[in-house]
Each structure stands twice: as C-alpha cells, then as structure tokens.
Coordinates of N, CA and C in Angstrom, one line a residue:
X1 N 21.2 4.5 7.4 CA 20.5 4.1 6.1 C 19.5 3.0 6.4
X2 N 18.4 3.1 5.9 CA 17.2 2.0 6.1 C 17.0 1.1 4.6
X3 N 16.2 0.3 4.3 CA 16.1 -0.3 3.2 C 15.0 1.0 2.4
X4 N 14.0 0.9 3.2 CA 13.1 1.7 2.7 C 13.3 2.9 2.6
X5 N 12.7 3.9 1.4 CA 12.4 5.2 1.7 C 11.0 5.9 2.2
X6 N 10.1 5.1 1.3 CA 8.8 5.8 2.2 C 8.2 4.4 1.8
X7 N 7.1 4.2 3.4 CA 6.3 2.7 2.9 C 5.3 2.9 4.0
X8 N 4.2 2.3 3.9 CA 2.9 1.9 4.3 C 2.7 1.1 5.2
X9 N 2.2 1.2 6.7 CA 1.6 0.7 7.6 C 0.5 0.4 7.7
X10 N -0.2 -0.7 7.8 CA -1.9 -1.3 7.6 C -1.5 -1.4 9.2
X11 N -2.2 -0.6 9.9 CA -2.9 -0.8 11.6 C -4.5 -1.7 11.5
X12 N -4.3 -2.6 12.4 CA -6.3 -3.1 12.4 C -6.8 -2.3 13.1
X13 N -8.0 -2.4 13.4 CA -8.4 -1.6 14.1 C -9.1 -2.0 16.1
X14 N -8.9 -3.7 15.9 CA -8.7 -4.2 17.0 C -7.3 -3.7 17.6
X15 N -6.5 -3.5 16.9 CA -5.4 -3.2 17.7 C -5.4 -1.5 19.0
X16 N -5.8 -0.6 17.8 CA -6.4 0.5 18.8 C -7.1 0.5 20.2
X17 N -8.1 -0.5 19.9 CA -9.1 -0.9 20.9 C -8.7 -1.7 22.4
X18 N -7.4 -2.4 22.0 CA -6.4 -3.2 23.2 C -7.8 -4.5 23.4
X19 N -8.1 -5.2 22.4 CA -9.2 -6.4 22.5 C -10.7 -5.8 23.2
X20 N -10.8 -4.3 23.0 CA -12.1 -4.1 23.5 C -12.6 -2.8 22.3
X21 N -14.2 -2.3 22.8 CA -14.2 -1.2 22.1 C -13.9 0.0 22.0
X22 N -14.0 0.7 21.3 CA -13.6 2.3 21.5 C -12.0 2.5 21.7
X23 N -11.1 3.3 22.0 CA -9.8 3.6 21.8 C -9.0 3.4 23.2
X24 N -7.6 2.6 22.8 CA -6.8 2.9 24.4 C -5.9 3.4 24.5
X25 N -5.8 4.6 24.7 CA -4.9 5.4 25.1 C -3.6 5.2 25.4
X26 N -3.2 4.0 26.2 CA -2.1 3.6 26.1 C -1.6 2.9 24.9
X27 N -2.7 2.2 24.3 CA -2.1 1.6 23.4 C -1.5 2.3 22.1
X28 N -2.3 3.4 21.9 CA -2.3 4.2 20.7 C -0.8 5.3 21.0
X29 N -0.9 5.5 22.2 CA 0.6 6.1 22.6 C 2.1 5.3 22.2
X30 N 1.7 3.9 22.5 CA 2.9 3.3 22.1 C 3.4 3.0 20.8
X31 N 1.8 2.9 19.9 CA 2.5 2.9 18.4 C 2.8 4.2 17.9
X32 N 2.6 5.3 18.5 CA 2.7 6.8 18.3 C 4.2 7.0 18.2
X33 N 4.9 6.0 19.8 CA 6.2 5.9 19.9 C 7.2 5.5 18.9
X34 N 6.3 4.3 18.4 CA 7.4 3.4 17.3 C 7.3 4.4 16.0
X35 N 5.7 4.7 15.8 CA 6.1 5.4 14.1 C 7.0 6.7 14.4
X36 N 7.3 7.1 15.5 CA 8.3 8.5 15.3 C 9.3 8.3 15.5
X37 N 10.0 7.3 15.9 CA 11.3 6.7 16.2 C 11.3 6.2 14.4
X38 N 10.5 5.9 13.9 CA 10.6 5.6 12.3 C 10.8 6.8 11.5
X39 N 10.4 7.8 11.5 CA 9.9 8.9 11.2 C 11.5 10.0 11.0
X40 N 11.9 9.6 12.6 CA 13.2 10.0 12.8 C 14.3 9.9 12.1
X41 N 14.0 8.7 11.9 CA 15.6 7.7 11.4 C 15.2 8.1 9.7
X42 N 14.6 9.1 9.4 CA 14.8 9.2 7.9 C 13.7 8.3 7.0
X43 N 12.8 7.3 7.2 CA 11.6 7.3 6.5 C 10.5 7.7 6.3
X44 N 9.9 7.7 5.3 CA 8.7 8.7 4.7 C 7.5 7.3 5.6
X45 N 6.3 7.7 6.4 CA 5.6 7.1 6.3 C 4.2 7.8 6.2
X46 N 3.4 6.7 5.9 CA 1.9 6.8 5.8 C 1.0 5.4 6.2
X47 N -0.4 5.7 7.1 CA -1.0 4.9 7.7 C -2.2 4.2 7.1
X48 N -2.5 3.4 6.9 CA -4.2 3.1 6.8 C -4.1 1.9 8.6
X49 N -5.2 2.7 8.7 CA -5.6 2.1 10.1 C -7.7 1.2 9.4
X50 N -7.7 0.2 10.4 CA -8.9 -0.5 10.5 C -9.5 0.1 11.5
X51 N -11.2 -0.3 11.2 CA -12.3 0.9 12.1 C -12.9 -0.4 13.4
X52 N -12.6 -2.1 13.2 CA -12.7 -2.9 14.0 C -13.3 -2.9 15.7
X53 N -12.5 -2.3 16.0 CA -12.5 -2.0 17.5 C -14.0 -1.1 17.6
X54 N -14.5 -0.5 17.0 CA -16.3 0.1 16.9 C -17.4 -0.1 16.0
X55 N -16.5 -0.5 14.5 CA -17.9 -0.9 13.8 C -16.6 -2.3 12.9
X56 N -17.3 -3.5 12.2 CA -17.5 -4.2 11.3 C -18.8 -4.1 10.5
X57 N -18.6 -3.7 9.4 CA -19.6 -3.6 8.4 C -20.6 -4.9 8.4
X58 N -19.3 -6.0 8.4 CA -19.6 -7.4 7.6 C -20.3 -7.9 9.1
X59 N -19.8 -8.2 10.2 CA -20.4 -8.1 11.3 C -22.0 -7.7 11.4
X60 N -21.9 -6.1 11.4 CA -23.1 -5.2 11.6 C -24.1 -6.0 10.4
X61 N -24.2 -6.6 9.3 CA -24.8 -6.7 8.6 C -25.3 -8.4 9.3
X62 N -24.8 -8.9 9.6 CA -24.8 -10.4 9.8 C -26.0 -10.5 10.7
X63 N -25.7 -9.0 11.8 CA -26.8 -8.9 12.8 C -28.4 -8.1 12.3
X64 N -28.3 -7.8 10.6 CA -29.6 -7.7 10.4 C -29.6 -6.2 9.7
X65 N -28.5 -5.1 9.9 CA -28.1 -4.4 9.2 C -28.0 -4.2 7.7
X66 N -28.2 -3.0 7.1 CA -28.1 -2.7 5.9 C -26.5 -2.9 5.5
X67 N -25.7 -3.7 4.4 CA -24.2 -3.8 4.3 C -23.9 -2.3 4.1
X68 N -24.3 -1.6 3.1 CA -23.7 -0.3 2.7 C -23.9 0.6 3.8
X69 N -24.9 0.6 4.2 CA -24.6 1.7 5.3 C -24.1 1.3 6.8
X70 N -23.8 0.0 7.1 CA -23.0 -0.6 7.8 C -21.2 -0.5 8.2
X71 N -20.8 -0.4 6.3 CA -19.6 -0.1 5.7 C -19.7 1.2 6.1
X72 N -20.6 2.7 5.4 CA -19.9 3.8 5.9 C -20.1 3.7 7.7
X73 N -20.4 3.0 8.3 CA -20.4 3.3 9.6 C -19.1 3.1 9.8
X74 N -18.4 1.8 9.5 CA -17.2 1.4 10.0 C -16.2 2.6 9.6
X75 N -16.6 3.1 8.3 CA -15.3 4.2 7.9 C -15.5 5.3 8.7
X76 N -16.6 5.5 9.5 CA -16.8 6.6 10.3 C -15.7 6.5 11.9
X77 N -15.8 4.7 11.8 CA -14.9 4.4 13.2 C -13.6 4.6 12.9
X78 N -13.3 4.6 11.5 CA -11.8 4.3 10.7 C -11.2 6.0 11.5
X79 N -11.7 7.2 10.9 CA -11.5 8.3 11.5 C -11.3 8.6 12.7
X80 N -11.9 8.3 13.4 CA -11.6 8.4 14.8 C -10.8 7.9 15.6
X81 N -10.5 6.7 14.8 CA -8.8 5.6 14.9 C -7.4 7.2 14.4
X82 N -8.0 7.2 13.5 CA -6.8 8.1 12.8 C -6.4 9.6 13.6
X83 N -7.7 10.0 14.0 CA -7.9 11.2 14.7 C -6.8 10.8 16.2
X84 N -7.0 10.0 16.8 CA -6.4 9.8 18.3 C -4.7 9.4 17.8
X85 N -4.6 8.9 16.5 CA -3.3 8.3 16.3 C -2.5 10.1 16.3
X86 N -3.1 10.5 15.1 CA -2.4 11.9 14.8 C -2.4 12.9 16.2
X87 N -3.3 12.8 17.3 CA -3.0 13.5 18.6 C -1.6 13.0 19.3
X88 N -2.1 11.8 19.2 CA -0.2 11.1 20.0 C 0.9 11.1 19.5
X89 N 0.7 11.8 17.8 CA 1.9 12.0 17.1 C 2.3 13.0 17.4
X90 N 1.6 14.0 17.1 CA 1.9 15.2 17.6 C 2.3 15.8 18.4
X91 N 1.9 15.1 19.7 CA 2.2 15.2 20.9 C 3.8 15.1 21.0
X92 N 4.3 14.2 20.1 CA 5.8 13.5 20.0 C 6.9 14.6 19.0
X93 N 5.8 15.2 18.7 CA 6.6 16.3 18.0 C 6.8 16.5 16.2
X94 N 5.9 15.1 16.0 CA 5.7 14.4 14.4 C 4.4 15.5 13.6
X95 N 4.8 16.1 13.0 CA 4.0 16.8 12.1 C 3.3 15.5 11.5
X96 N 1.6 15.4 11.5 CA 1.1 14.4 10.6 C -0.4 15.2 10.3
X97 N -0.5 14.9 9.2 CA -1.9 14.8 8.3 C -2.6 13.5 8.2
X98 N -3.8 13.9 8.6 CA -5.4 12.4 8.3 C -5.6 13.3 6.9
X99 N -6.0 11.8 6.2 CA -6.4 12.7 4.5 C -7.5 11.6 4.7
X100 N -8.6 11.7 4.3 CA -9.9 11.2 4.8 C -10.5 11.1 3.2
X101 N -11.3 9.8 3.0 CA -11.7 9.5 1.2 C -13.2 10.2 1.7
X102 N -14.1 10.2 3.0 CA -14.9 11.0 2.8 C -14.8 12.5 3.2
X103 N -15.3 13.6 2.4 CA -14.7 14.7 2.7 C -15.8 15.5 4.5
X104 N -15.1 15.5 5.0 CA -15.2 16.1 6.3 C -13.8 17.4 6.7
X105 N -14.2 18.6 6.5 CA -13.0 19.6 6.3 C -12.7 19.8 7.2
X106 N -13.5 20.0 8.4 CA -13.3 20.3 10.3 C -12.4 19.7 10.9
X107 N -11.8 18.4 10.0 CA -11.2 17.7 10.9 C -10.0 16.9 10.1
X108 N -10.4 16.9 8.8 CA -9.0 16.3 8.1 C -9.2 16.5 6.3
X109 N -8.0 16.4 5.6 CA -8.2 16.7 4.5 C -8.6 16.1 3.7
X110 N -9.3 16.1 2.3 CA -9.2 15.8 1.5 C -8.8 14.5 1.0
X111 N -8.6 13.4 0.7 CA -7.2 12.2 -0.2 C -7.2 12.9 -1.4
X112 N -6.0 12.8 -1.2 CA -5.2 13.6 -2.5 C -3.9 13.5 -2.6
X113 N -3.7 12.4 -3.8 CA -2.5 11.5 -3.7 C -1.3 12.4 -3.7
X114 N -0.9 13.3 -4.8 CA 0.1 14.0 -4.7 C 0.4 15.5 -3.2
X115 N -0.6 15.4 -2.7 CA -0.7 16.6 -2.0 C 0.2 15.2 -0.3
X116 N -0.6 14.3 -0.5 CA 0.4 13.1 0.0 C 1.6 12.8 0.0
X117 N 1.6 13.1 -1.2 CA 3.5 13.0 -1.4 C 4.0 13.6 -0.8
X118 N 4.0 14.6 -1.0 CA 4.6 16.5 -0.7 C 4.6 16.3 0.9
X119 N 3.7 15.9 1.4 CA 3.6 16.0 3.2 C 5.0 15.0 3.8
X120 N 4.7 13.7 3.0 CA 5.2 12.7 3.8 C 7.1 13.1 3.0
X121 N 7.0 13.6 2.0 CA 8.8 14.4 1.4 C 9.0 15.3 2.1
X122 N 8.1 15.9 3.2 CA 8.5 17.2 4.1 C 8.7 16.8 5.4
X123 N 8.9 14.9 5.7 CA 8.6 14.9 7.1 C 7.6 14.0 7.9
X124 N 6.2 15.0 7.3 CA 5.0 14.9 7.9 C 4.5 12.6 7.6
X125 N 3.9 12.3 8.7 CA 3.1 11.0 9.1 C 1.7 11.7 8.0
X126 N 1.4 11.0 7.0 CA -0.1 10.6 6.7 C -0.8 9.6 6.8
X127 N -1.9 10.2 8.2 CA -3.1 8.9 8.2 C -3.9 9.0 7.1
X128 N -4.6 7.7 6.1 CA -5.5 7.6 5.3 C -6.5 7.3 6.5
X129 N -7.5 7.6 6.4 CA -8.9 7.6 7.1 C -10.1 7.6 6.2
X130 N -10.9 6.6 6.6 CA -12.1 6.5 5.8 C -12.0 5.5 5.0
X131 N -11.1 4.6 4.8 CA -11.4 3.7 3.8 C -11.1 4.0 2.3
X132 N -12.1 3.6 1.8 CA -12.0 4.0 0.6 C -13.1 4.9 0.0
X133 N -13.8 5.0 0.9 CA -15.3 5.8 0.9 C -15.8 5.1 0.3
X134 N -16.1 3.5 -0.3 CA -17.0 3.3 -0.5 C -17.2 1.5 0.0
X135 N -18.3 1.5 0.1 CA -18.8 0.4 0.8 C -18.1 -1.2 -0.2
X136 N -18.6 -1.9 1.1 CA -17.8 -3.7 0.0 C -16.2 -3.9 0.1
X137 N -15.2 -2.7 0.3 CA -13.8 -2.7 0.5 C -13.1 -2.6 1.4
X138 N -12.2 -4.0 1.8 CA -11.7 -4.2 2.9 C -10.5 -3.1 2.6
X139 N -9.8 -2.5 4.1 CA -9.0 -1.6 4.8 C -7.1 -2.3 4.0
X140 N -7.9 -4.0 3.9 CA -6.6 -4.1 3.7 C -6.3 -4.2 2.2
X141 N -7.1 -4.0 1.1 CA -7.1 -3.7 -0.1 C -7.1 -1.6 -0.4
X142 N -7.8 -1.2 0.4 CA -7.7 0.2 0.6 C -5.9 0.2 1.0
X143 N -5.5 -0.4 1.8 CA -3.8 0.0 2.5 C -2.9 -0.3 1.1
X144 N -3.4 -1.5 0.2 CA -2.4 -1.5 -0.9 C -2.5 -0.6 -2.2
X145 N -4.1 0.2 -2.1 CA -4.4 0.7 -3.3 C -3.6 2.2 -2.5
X146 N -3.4 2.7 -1.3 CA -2.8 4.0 -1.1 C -1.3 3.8 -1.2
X147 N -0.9 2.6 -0.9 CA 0.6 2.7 -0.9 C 1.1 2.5 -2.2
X148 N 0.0 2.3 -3.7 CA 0.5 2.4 -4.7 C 0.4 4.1 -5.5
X149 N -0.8 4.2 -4.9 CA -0.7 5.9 -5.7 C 0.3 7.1 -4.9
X150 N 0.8 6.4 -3.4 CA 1.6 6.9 -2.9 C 3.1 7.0 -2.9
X151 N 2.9 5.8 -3.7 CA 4.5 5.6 -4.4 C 5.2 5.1 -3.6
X152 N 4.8 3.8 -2.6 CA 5.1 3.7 -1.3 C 6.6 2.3 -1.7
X153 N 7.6 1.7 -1.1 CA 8.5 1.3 -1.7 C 7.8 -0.4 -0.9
X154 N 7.4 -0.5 0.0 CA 6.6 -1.3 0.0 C 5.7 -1.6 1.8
X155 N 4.3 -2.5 1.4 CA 3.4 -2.2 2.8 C 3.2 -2.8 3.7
X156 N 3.3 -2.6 4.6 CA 3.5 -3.5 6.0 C 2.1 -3.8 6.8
X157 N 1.6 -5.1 6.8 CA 0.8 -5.6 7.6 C 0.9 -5.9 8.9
X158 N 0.4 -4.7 10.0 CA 0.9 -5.7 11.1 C 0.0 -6.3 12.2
X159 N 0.0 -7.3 12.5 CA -0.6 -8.0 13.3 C -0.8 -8.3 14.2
X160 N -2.1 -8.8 14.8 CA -1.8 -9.2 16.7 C -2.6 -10.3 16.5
X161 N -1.5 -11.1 17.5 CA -1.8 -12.9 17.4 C -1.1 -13.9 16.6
X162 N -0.2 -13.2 15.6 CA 0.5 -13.7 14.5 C 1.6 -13.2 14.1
X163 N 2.3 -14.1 13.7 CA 3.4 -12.8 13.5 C 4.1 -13.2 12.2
X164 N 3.1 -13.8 11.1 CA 3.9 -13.9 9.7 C 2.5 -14.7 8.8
X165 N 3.1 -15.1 7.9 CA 1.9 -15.7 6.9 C 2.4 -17.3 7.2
X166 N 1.6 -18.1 7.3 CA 1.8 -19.2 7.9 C 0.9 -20.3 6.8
X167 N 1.3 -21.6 6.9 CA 0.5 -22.5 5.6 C -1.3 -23.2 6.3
X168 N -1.3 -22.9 7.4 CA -2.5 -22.2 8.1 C -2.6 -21.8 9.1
X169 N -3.6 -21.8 9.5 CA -4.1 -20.4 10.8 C -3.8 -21.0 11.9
X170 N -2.4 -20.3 12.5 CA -1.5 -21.0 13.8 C -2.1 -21.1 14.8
X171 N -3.8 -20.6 15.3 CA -4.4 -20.6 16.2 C -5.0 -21.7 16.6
X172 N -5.3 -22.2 15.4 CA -6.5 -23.3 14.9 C -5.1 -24.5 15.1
X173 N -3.9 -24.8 14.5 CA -3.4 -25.6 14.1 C -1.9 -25.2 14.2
X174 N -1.8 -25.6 15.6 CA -0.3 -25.8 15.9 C 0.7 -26.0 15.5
X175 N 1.0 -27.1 14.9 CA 1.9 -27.6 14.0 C 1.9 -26.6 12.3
X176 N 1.6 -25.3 12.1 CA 1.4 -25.3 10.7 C 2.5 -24.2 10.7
X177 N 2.9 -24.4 9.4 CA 4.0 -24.0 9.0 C 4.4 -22.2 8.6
X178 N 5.5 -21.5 9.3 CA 5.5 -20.5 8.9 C 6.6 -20.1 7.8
X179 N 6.2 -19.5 7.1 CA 7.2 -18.7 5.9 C 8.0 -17.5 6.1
X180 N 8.9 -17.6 5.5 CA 10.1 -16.4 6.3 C 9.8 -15.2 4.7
X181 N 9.6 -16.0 3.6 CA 9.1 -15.8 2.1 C 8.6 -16.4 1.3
X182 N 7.7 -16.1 0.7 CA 6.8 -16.7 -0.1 C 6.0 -15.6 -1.4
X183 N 5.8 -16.2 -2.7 CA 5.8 -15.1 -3.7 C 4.0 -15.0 -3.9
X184 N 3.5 -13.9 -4.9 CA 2.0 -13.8 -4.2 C 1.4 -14.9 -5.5
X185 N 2.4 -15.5 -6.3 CA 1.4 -16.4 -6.8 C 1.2 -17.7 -5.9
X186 N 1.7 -18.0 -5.0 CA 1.8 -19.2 -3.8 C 0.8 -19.0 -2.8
X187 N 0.8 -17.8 -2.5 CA -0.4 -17.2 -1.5 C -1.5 -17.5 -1.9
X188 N -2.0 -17.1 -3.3 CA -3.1 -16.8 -3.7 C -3.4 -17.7 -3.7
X189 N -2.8 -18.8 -4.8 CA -3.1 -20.8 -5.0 C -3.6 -21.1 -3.7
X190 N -2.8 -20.8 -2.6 CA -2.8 -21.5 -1.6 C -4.4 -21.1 -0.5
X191 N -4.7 -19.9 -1.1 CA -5.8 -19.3 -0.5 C -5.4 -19.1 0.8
X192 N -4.0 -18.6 1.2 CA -4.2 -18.1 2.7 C -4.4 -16.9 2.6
X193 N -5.1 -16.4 3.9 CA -6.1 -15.6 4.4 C -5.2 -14.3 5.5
X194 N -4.4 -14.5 5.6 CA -3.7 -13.5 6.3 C -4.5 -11.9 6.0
X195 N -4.5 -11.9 4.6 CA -4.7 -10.2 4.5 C -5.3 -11.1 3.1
X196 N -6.4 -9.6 2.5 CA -7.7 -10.2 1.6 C -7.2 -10.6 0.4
X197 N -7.8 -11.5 -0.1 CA -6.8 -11.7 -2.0 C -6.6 -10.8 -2.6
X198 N -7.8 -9.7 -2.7 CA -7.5 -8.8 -3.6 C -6.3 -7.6 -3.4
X199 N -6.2 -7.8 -2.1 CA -4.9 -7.1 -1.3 C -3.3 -8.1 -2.3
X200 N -3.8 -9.5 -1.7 CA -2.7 -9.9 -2.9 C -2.5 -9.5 -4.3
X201 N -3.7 -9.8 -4.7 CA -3.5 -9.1 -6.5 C -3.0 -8.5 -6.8
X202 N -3.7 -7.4 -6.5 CA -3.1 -5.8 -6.5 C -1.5 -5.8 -6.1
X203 N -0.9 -6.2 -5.4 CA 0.3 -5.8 -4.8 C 1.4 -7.2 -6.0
X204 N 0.8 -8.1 -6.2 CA 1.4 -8.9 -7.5 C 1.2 -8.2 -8.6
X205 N 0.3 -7.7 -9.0 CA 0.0 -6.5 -10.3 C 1.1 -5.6 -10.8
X206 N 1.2 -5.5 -9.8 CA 1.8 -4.2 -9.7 C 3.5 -4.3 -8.6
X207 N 3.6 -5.4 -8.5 CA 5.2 -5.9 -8.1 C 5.3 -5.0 -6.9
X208 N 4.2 -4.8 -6.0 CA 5.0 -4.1 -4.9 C 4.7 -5.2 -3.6
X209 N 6.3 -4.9 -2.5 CA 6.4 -5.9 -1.5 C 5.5 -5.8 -0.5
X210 N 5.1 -6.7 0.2 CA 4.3 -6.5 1.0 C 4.8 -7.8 2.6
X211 N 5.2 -7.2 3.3 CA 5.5 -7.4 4.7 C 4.5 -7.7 5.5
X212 N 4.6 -9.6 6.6 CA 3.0 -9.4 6.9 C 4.0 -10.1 8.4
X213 N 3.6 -8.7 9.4 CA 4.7 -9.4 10.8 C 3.9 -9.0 12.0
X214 N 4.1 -9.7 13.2 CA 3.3 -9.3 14.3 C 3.5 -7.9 14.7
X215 N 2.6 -7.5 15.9 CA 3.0 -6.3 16.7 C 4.1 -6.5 17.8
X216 N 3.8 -8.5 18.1 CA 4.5 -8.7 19.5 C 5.9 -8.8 19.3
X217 N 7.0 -9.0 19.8 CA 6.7 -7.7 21.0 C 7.3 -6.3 20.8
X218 N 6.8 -5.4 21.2 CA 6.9 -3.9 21.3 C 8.6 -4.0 20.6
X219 N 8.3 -2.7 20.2 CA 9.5 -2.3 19.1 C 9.7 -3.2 17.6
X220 N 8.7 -4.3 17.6 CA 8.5 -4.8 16.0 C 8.2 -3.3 14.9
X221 N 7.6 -2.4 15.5 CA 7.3 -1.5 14.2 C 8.4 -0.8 13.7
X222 N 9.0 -0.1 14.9 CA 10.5 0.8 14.4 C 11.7 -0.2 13.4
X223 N 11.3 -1.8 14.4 CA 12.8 -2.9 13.7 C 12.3 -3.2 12.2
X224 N 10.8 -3.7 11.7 CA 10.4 -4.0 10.5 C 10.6 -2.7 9.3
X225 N 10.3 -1.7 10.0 CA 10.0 -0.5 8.5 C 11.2 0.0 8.3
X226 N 12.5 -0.1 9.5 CA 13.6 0.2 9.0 C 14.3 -0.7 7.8
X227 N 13.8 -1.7 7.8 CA 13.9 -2.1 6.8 C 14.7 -3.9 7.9
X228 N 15.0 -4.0 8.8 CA 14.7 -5.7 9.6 C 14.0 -6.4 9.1
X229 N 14.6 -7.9 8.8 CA 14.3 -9.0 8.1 C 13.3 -10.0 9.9
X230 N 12.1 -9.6 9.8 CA 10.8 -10.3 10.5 C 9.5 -10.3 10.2
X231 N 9.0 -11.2 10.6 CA 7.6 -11.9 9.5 C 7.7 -12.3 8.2
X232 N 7.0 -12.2 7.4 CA 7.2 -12.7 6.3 C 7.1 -11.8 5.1
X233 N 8.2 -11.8 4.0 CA 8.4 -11.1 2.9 C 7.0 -11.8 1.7
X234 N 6.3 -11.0 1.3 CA 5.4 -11.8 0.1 C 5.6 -10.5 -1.0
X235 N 6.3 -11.5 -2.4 CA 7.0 -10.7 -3.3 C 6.5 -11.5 -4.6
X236 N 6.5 -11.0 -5.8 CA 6.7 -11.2 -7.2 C 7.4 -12.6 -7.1
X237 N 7.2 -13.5 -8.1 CA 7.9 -15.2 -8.2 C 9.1 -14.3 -9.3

C-alpha cells in the first residue's frame, strides 16, 4: 500500500542532460529505473519533464532572440526529453504514452486529459511533452496545471542540487534554513523561488500537495512517490 494513488513528476530538464547539452543515456536509464519500480508497486504515474538541457526560452531571448519563438523552441527540446524517457521505459517493460500540447501525430499523441486517465488506470507511464504549447509558461506551472486535470493526488518536484524548499537558496547561503513543511500561503509571502509562484497558486487554489525533494541520492524517486516522508511537504494552511 502507498500513500498515493496516481501523482505527478516535474523532471528539469538539466537533469536529462547530466550538467551538459543534449541527452545522457545513462542518466535517463536510471530514472527509467525508479519510475518502474513506482509503476510496479501499484501507482498511477505521469511526467512533465523540462526542455533546459537544449533550449531556455528566457535564456535564448536574453541573447537577442525572439521570446515566443524562443519558448516554442524550448517545447521542441521538451519532446525529445520525453521521447528518450518513454524509449527507456519501454525498454523496462512499462507501457508509456508522450501526449504532446503541440500536435505532432508521428510521434506522440494528442493532450487529452481524459484519454490520460484511461492510460495511466491501465498501467501505462504518461509523458506530457511540449509544455503547454504556448509561449511565457514555465514547465513548472504546466506540471501543476496537468496534475490537476489529471486528477493527480499530488506533484512532485524533483531536484538537483537541493533537496527541499529552504528559507533561502542553500547554495548562496549556508546557514539557511530547511523545511520538512510549510503551507503555500508562507511560500508565496516569503517569495521563495524553488518552483514558480504561479506553480504555487494554482496548487493552493486548488488544495493540491505538492512535494519539492532532491534527486540525490539515487532511489529518492521510487522512496518519495511511494508515498516516504523526504523533502519538503508544501500544503493548504
């Protein structure tokens, strides 16, 4: 028995990349490992993965680029994240679907929330890919708007270099404090940055939990979605 029944993985998309560009094979193998050891044990999942590791919109624009067409570039990288995840699932023996917001039929379906359901109640791993198809929206406000029409029980942020929501950025500042729980009206006041506000909003809106824990070390993804108390819980006051 797990806590969860079906819930939401936000992947970045530096993490695919292993700190460089384009995709690493090993790396993408090993989270392949953990989501089907999840998969196994009887929970429903679904992915939104980041396109980082090949394009930033906000980046690409800084350097003199158009923002909107900068953004569909990044959702073009988002795909190809999702594409190599769903090969190493498969490989594992995990029936999974990419459901893609821009429609490309050659290679993945449709987003279509209920047709979502049905996959991940039969079993099957769905990667969202593409974003949200449209330009201006972070991956991690796209991860909470799919795990609400997904009906997801709640979404997990996971991270590399950190491994919870902290009262600031543990990189910068040593001494700062981490939270085992904290509610999303304290986040938001507090303006920490872990994952985007409007990712907070939405998931205070709408009272769903949201999990913000590292990658390190290996096997954090199988122990977190089973429903293991690590990183930090951000919930309704």
């Amino acid at each position: 028995m797990t806590q969860y029944q079906r819930v939401l993985l936000k992947l970045s998309g530096e993490v695919f990349g292993g700190g460089r560009v384009g995709v690493d094979p090993d790396v993408v193998n090993t989270i392949a490992r953990d989501v089907a050891e999840v998969v196994r044990s009887g929970v429903q999942v679904a992915i939104v993965t980041g396109g980082g590791n090949f394009f930033r919109g906000a980046e690409l624009q800084q350097r003199g680029m158009d923002r909107v067409r900068a953004d569909y570039m990044g959702m073009l990288g988002i795909v190809m994240n999702c594409l190599a995840l769903q090969d190493f699932l498969e490989k594992l023996g995990v029936e999974t679907r990419v459901q893609t917001a821009i429609t490309m039929g050659q290679v993945a379906e449709p987003y279509v929330p209920r047709r979502a359901i049905r996959h991940m109640e039969k079993g099957r791993v769905v990667i969202f890919g593409a974003g949200m198809g449209m330009p201006f929206f972070s991956t991690d406000t796209v991860a909470v708007q799919r795990a609400l029409e997904s009906r997801c029980d709640a979404v997990f942020f996971a991270k590399s270099g950190v491994d919870g929501v902290y009262d600031a950025d543990p990189r910068k500042h040593p001494d700062a404090k981490k939270y085992d729980r904290i509610t999303f009206d304290e986040a938001i006041g507090k303006g920490l940055a872990v994952v985007d506000q409007t990712a907070f909003t939405l998931c205070a809106e709408n009272k769903l939990p949201m999990v913000v824990f590292g990658m390190e070390p290996e096997g954090n993804i199988p122990r977190v979605l089973k429903g293991e108390r690590i990183g930090t819980l951000v919930e309704a006051g």
